[in-house]
Structures are given as structure tokens and as C-alpha cells.
CSV table of C-alpha atoms and ligand atoms in Angstrom, one decimal:
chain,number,residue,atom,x,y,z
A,1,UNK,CA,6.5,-27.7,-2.3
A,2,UNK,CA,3.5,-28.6,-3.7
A,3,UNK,CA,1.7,-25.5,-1.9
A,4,UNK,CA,4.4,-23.1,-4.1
A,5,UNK,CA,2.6,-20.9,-5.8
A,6,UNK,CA,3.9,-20.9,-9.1
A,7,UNK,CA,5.0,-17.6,-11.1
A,8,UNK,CA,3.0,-16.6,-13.5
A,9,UNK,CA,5.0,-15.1,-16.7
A,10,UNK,CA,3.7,-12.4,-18.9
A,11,UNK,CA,1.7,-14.1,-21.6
A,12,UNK,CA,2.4,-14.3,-25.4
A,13,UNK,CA,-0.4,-14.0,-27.9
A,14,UNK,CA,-0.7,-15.2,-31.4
A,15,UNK,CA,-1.4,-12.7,-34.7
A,16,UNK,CA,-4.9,-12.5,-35.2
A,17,UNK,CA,-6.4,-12.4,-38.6
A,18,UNK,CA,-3.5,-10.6,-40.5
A,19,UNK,CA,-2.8,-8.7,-36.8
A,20,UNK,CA,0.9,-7.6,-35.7
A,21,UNK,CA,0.9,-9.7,-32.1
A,22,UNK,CA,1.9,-7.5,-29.1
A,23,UNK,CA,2.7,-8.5,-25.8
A,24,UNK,CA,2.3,-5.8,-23.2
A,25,UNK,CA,2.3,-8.6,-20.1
A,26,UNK,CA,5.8,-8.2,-18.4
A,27,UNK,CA,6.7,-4.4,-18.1
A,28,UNK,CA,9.6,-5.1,-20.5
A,29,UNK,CA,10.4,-2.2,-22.9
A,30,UNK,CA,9.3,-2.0,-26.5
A,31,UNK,CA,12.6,-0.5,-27.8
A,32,UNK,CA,15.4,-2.9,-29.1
A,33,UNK,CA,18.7,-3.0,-27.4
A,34,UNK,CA,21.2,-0.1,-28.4
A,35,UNK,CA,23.6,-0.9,-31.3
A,36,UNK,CA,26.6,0.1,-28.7
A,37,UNK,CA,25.3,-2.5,-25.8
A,38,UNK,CA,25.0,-5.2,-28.6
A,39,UNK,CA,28.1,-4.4,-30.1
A,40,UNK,CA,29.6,-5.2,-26.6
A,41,UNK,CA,27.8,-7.8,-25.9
A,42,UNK,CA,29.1,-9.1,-29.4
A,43,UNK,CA,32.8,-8.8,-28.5
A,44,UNK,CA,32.1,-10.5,-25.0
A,45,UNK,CA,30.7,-13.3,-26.8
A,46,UNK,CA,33.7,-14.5,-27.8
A,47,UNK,CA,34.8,-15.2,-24.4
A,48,UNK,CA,32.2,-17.4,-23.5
A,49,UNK,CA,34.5,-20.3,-22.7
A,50,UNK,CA,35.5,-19.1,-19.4
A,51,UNK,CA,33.8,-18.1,-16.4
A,52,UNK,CA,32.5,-14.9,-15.8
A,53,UNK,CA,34.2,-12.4,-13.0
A,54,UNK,CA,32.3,-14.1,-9.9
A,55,UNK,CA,32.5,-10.5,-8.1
A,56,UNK,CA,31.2,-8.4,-11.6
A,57,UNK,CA,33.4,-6.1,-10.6
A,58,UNK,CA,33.3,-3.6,-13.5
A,59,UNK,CA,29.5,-3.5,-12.8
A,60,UNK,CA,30.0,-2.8,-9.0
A,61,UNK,CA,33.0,-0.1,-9.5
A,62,UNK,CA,30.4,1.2,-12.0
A,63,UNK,CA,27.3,1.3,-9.9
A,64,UNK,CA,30.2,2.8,-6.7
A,65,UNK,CA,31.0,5.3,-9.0
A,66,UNK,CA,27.5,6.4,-10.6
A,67,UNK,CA,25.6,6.0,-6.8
A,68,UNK,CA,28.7,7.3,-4.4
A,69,UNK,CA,28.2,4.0,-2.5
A,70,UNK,CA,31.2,1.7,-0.9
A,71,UNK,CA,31.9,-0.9,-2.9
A,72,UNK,CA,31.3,-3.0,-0.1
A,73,UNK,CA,27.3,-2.2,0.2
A,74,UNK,CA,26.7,-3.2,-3.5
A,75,UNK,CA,25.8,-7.1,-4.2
A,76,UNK,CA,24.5,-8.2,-8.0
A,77,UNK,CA,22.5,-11.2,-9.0
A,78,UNK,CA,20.7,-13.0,-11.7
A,79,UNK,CA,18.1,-10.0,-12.1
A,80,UNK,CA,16.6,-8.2,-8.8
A,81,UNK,CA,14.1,-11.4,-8.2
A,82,UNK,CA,17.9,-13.1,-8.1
A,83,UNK,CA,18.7,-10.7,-5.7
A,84,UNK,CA,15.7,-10.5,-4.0
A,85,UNK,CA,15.4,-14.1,-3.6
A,86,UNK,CA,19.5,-13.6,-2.1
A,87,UNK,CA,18.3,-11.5,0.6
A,88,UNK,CA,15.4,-13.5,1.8
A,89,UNK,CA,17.9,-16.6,2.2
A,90,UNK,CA,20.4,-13.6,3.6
A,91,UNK,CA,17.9,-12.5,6.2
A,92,UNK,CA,15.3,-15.2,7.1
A,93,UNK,CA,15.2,-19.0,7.9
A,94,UNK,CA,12.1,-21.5,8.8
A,95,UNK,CA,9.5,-19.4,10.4
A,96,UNK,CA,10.7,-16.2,10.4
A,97,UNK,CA,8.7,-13.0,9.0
A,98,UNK,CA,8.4,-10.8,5.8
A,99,UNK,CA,6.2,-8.1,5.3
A,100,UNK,CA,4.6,-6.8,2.3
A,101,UNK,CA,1.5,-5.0,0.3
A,102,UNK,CA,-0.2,-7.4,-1.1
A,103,UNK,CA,-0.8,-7.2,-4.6
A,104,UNK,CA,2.2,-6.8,-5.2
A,105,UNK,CA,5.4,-8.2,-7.4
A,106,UNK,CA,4.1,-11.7,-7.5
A,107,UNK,CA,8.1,-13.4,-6.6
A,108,UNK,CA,7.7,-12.3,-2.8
A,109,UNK,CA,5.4,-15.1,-1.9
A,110,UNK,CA,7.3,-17.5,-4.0
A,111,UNK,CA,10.5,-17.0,-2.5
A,112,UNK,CA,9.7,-16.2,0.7
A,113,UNK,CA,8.2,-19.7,0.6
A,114,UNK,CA,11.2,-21.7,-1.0
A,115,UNK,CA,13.5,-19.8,2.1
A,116,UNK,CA,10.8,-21.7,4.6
A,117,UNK,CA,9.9,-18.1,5.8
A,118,UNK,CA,6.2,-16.9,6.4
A,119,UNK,CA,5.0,-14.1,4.1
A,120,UNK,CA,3.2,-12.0,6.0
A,121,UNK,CA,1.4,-9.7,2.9
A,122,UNK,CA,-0.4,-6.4,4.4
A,123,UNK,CA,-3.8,-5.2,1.5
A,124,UNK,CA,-3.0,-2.4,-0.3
A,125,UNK,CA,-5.6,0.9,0.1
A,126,UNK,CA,-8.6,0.7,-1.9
A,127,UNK,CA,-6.3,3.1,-4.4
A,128,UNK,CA,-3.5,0.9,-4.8
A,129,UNK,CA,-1.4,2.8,-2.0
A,130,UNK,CA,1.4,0.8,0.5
A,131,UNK,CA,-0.7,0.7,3.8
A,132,UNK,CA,2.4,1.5,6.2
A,133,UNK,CA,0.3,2.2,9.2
A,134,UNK,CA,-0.9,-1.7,9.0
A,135,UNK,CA,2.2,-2.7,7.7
A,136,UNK,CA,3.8,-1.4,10.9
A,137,UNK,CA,0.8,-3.3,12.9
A,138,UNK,CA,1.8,-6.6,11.2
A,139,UNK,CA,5.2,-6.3,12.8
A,140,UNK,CA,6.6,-8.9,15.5
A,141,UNK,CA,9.4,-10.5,17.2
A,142,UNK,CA,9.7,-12.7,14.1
A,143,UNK,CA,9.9,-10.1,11.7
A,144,UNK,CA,13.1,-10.1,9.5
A,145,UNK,CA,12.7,-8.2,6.2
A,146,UNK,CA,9.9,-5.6,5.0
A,147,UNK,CA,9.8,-4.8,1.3
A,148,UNK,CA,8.0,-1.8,0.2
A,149,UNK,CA,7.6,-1.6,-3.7
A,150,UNK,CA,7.7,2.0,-5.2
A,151,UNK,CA,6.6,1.8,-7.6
A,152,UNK,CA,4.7,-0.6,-7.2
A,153,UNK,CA,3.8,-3.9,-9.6
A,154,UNK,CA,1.2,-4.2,-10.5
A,155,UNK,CA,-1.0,-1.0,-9.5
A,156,UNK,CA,2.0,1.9,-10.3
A,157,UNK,CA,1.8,3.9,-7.3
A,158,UNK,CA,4.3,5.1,-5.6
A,159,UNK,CA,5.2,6.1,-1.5
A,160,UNK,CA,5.9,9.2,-0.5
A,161,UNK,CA,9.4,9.9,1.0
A,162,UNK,CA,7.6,11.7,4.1
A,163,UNK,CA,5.3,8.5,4.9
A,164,UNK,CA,8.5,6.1,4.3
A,165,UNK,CA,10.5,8.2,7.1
A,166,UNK,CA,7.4,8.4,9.5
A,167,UNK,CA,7.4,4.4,9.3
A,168,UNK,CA,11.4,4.1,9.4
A,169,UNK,CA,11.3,6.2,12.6
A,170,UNK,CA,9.1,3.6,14.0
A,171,UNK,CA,10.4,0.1,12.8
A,172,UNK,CA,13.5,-1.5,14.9
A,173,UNK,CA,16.7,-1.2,13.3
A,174,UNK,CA,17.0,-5.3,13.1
A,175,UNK,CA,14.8,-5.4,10.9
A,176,UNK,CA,15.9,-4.7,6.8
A,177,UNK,CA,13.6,-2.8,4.9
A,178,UNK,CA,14.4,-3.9,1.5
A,179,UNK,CA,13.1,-0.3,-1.0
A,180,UNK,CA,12.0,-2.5,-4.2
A,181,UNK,CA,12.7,0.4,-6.9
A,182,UNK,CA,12.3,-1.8,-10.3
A,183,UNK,CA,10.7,0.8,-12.1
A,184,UNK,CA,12.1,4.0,-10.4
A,185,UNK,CA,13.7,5.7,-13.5
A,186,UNK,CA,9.7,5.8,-14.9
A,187,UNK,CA,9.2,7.6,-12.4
A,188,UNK,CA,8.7,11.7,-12.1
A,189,UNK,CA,6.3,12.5,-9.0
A,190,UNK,CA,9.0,14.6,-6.7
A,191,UNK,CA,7.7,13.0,-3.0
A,192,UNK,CA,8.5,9.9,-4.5
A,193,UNK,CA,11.4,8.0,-1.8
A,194,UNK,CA,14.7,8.6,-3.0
A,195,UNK,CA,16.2,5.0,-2.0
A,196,UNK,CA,19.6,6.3,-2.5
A,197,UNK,CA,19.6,9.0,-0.1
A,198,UNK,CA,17.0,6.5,2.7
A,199,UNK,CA,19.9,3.6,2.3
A,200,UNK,CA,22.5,6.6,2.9
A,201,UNK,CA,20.6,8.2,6.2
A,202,UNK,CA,19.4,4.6,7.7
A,203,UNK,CA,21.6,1.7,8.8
A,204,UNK,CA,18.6,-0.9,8.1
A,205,UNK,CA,17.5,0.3,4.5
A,206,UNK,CA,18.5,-1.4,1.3
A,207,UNK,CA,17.6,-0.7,-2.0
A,208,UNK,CA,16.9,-3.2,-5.1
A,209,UNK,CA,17.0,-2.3,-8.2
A,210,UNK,CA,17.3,-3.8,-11.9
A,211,UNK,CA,18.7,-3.4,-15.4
A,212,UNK,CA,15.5,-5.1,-16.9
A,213,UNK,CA,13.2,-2.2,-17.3
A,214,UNK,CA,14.6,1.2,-18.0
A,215,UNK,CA,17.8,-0.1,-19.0
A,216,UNK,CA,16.4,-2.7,-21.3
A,217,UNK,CA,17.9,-5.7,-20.6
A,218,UNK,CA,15.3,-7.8,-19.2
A,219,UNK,CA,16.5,-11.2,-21.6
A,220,UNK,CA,19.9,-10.8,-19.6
A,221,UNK,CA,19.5,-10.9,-16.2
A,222,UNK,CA,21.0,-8.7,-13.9
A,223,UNK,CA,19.7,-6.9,-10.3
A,224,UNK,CA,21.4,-5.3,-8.0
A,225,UNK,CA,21.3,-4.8,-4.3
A,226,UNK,CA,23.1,-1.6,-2.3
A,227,UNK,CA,22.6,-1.1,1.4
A,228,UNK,CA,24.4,-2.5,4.7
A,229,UNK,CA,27.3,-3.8,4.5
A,230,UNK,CA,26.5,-7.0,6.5
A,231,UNK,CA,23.8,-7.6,3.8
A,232,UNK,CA,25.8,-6.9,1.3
A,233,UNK,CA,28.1,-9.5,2.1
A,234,UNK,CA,25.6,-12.2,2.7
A,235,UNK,CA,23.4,-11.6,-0.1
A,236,UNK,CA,27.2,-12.0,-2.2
A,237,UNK,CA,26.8,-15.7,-0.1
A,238,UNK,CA,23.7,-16.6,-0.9
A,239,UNK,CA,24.3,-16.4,-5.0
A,240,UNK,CA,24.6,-18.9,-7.1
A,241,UNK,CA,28.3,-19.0,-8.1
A,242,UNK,CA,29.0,-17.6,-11.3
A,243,UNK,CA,25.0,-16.2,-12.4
A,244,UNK,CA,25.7,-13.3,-13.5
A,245,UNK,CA,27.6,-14.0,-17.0
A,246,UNK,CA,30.1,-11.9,-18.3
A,247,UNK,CA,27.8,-11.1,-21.1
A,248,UNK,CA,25.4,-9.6,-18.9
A,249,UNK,CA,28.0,-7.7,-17.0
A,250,UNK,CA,29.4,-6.3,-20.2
A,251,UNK,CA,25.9,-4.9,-21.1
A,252,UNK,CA,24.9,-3.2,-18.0
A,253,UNK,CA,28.0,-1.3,-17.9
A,254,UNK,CA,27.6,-0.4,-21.4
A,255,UNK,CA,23.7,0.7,-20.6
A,256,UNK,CA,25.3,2.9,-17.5
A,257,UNK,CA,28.1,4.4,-20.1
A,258,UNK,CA,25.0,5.2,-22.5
A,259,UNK,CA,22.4,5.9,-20.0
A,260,UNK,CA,21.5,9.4,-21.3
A,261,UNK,CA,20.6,7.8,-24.9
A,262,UNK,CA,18.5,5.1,-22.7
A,263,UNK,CA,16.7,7.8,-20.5
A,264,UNK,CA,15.2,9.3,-23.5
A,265,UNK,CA,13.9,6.1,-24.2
A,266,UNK,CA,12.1,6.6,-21.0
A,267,UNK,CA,11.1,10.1,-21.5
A,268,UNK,CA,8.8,8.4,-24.5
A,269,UNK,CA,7.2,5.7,-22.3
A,270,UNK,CA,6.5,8.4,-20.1
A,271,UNK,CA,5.3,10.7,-22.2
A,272,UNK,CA,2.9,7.7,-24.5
A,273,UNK,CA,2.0,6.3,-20.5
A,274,UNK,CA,0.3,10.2,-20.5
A,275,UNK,CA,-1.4,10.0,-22.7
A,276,UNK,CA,-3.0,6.5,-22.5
A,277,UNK,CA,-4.2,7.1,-18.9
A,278,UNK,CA,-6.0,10.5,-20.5
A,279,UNK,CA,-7.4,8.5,-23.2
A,280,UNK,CA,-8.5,5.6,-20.5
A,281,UNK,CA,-9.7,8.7,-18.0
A,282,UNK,CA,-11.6,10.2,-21.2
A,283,UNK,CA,-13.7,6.8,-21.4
A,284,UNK,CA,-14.3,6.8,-18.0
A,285,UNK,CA,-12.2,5.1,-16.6
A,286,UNK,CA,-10.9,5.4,-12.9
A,287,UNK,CA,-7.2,5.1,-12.6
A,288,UNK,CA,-4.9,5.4,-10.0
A,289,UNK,CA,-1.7,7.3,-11.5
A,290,UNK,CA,0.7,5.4,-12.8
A,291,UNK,CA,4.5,6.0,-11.9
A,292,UNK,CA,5.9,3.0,-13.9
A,293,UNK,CA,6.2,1.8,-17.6
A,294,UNK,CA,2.7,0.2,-17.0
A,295,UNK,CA,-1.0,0.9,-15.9
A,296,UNK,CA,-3.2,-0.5,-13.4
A,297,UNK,CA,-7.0,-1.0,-14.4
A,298,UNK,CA,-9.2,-1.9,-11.9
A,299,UNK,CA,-11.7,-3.9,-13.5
A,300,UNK,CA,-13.2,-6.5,-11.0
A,301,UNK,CA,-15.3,-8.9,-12.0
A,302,UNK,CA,-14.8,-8.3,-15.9
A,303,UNK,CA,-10.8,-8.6,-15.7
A,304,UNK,CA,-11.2,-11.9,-17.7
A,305,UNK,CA,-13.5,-11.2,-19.9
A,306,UNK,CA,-11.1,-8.0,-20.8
A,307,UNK,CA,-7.8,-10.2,-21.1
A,308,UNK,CA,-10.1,-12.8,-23.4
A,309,UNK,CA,-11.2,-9.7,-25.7
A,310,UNK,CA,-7.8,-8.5,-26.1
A,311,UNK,CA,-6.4,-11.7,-27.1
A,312,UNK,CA,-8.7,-11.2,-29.8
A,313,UNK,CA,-6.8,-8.1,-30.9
A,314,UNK,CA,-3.8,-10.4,-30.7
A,315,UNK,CA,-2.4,-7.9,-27.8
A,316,UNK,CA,-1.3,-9.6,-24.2
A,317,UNK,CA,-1.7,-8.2,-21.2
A,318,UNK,CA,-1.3,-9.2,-17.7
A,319,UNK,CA,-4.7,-9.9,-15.8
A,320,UNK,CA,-5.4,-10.6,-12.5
A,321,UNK,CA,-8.5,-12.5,-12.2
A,322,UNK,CA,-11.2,-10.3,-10.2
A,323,UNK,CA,-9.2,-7.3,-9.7
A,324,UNK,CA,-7.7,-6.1,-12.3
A,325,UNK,CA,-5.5,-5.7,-15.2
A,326,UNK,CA,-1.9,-4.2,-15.9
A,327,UNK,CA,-1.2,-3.2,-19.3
A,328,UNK,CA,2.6,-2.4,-20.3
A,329,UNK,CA,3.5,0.8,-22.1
A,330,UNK,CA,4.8,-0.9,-25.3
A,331,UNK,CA,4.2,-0.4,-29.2
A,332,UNK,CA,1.7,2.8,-30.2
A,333,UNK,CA,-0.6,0.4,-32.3
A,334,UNK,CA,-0.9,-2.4,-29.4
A,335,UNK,CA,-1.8,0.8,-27.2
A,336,UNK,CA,-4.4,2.2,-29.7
A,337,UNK,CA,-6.0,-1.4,-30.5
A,338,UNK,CA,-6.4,-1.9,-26.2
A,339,UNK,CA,-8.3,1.9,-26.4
A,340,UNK,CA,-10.6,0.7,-29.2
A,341,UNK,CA,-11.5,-2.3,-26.9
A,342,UNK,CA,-11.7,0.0,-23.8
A,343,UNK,CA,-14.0,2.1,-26.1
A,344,UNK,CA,-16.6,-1.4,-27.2
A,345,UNK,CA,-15.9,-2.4,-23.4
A,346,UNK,CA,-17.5,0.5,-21.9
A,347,UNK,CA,-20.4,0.7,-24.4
B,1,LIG,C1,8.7,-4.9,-8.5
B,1,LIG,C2,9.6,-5.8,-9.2
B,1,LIG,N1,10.8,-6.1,-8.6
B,1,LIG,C3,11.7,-7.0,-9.2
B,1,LIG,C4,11.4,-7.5,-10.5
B,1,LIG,C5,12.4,-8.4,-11.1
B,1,LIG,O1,12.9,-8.0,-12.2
B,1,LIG,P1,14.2,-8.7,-12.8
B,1,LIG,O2,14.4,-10.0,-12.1
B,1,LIG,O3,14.0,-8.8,-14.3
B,1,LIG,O4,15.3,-7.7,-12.5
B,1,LIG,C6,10.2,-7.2,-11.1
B,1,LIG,C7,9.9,-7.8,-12.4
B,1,LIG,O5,8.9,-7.6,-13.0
B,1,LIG,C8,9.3,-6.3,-10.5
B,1,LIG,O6,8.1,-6.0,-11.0
């Protein structure tokens, strides 16, 4: 255990000098919950004595109804790393395989690990990109689960649905290719994968997806996994009894019944993400285009010295030491101060 590598959370900064603190470090969204999801949260608060439904059953009829999936292929969890740690448990024992990009979302490696599994983590492209053609290279006999992240944390790019279905064609049906969509309502390039419709046309394709991002309900914790049925089932095994709490269950359905009012939530982040990669492009920087509520900046060797300068500006951001940094799409002001430091950086 001592070799696990331990996750590293978005950091929290302090105010600076009479500065509003920001922290733009875990791809959460800016916007407080919605008075109707509180208000239900409110009223299931009350009820906090008893157990939750150990099935969430009004979230899976929910999530049946919204996706036209069997209520049978749909599995929830304590968030998707829940889930995602559920499926590697599900799928793989001591020794076994799993395949990913690597950089990618930083809880593969860690619970790949803790299942006694062997990650197996393929580099990205030099622009951020899923490598499938290696990906399919690293495959072997021991080769359980493949997770492809679109888009993916932390660079933003996404795969293209006509890549994805020349490397399905080509991978063995044993083997469960897990379609990590955490930030797939942020996103709006059309040959993006459709995960529902790849889960629907392949008997080996899940997808994994979250109510922490677009749905803003990252404190709560609740994921979801759809896709074969046999999965399905063990990754419902694998939980931990009761983790999802009623309270959570409550709120997601609430965030589906309000969705619309959410989305436009999204349309914003979208819309301000815009414009901060123009401003970035505009000072020269070179960015790969982001599909998510965050942006990749490929700094190097001066990733540090970046994340130092804008804890300075009392804005956090999420650094990864000599390659880059991913900055969330949060507050206006936090995005303005980090252009102002892009603007001294560069100079
Ligand atoms: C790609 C990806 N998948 C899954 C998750 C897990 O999110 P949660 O456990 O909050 O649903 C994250 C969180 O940052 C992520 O970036």
C-alpha cells in the first residue's frame, strides 16, 4: 500500500491582500445549487434516520426513462470514481490488465492499484489526443477493462465517434470498454462519441457518467454506470451497501426534473470557456480545444512557477508539475485575474 499513489484534491487558496479567493482546481461548477434541488434535498433531510433505498430506484427509473435503457443495465455509486472503482473490482482481480491514456483522470491508477490489477497507461498524442492505435497495441490475454476518457481530464479533448468504432471493431468482445463521459454535457463538437448510442450497438461498451459536473452536485456524490447487463449487476455487488444516501438520490432526480434550467448553466461555462481560450490564444498561447468545463495549458517546465504566481492572486488551479496546468471555468473575476497573470507571464 505504501506504493499507492495518493489522490491529489483540487487545492484551496487563501484571500490575498483584500482578494476574493477562487478555486478553479476540481472542474466543479461555480453556480450554487438550484433553490428546487435544495428545497428537496431540505424535505429529504428529515428522513435521515433511516437507510437510504439500497437500489436508488427513483434515480435508476429516472435515468431508464431519460436514456431508453433496461433498468437492468443501469448501476449507481458514491460519484463515477465510486463507480469506477465498482467496475474495476467487477472486472479485474490480482494481475489482470487495464488500459488507459495516460494523463488522464488521476483515480485510474489508484484504483486499479487497490483491486491488485496492473494499470497499463498508453501516452496521450503530443496534442492531448487518446492514442487508440497504441492503446489497441497494449492489449493482451490479460486485458480486462479499457477506459477511454472523452472528454478527457485533464487536457479536454475529446475522441471522435469514427476512431472509437475503428478501435471497437478490433478489440475482443471480453474485454469492457468502459466510455468515461464526466464532462460530456460541456461538450458541443458533433464527432464527439455518443456513449449512449456505442453502449446500445456494442455488447462490451459501458458508459460512466456523473452528477458532479454539469449537474452540480459534486459535494453529494453520485455516478452512474449503464451498459451490460452482467456488469451492471456486478458493479450493484461490488458497492458499498447503502453509499448512495437518500439525500443524494433525491437531488439527482430533482437536477434530471430541472435539467433544462441546469443546461443553461452550461450554455455559460461554454460560452465564458470561449472566450478564455481566445483571450489565452490572443497571448499566444497554444491550446488544444477544450471540450469540458476546464482548459488544458501546456506549460512545461514553468507549470510551477505558474500555480505559485496564481496563488498570489489568491486563485487555485490544478498543476501538473512539468506539463501543465488545468484551469476550471469558474467565477468571471478568477478568470480575468488568471489572464492578467497569463499577460506578466508571457512578457
Ligand atoms: C474523468 C473523470 N471521471 C470521473 C470523475 C469522478 O467524478 P465524481 O466522482 O465526482 O462523479 C472525475 C472527477 O473529476 C473525472 O474527471
Amino acid at each position: 500500500m505504501a506504493k499507492l499513489p495518493t489522490y491529489k484534491a483540487g487545492k484551496k487558496v487563501d484571500a490575498v491582500n483584500g482578494l476574493t479567493a477562487y478555486k478553479l482546481s476540481s472542474n466543479e461548477v461555480a453556480h450554487a445549487p438550484l433553490p428546487s434541488v435544495v428545497a428537496a434535498i431540505v424535505d429529504a433531510a428529515t428522513e435521515i434516520n433511516r437507510y437510504p433505498d439500497p437500489f436508488t430506484s427513483k434515480l435508476n427509473q429516472a435515468l431508464s426513462d431519460k436514456f431508453s435503457i433496461p433498468l437492468d443495465q443501469i448501476a449507481t455509486g458514491t460519484g463515477s470514481v465510486g463507480v469506477c472503482q465498482q467496475i474495476i473490482q467487477a472486472v479485474a482481480g490480482a494481475g489482470d490488465e487495464v488500459i488507459y491514456a495516460w494523463r488522464s483522470f488521476e483515480a485510474y491508477p489508484i484504483i486499479t492499484t487497490i483491486a491488485g490489477a496492473v494499470s497499463v497507461q498508453v501516452p496521450l498524442t503530443s496534442d492531448g489526443q487518446h492514442d487508440l492505435n497504441a492503446m489497441l497495441a497494449a492489449i493482451t490475454p490479460k486485458t480486462r477493462v479499457i477506459f477511454v476518457c472523452t472528454p478527457n481530464n485533464p487536457t479536454g479533448g475529446i475522441v471522435t465517434q469514427q476512431k472509437l468504432n475503428e478501435f471497437l471493431a478490433k478489440v475482443s468482445k471480453e474485454i469492457l470498454v468502459v466510455i468515461d463521459e464526466a464532462y460530456v454535457e460541456f461538450n458541443r463538437d458533433e464527432n464527439a462519441i455518443d456513449g449512449i448510442a456505442t453502449l446500445k450497438a456494442n455488447s462490451n461498451v459501458g458508459v460512466l457518467r456523473t452528477f458532479s459536473k454539469a449537474y452540480g452536485l459534486a459535494g453529494l456524490r453520485v455516478g452512474y454506470f449503464m451498459g451490460p447487463k452482467n456488469v451492471a449487476d456486478a458493479v450493484r455487488k461490488t458497492a458499498v451497501p447503502f453509499g448512495v444516501s437518500n439525500i443524494a438520490q433525491v437531488a439527482a432526480v430533482a437536477s434530471l426534473e430541472n435539467e433544462s434550467e441546469l443546461f443553461e448553466r452550461v450554455e455559460d461555462v461554454i460560452t465564458e470557456r470561449r472566450w478564455f481560450e481566445s483571450e489565452l490564444a490572443a497571448l499566444g498561447f497554444n491550446l488544444a480545444p477544450s471540450e469540458a468545463n476546464f482548459v488544458w495549458i501546456p506549460l512545461g517546465d514553468r507549470t510551477e512557477e505558474f500555480a505559485k504566481r496564481s496563488e498570489g492572486i489568491a486563485v487555485s488551479i490544478r498543476p501538473f508539475p512539468g506539463e501543465g496546468i488545468r484551469i476550471s471555468i469558474g467565477e468571471r473575476q478568477a478568470l480575468e485575474r488568471i489572464i492578467e497573470l497569463a499577460k506578466e507571464f508571457v512578457s
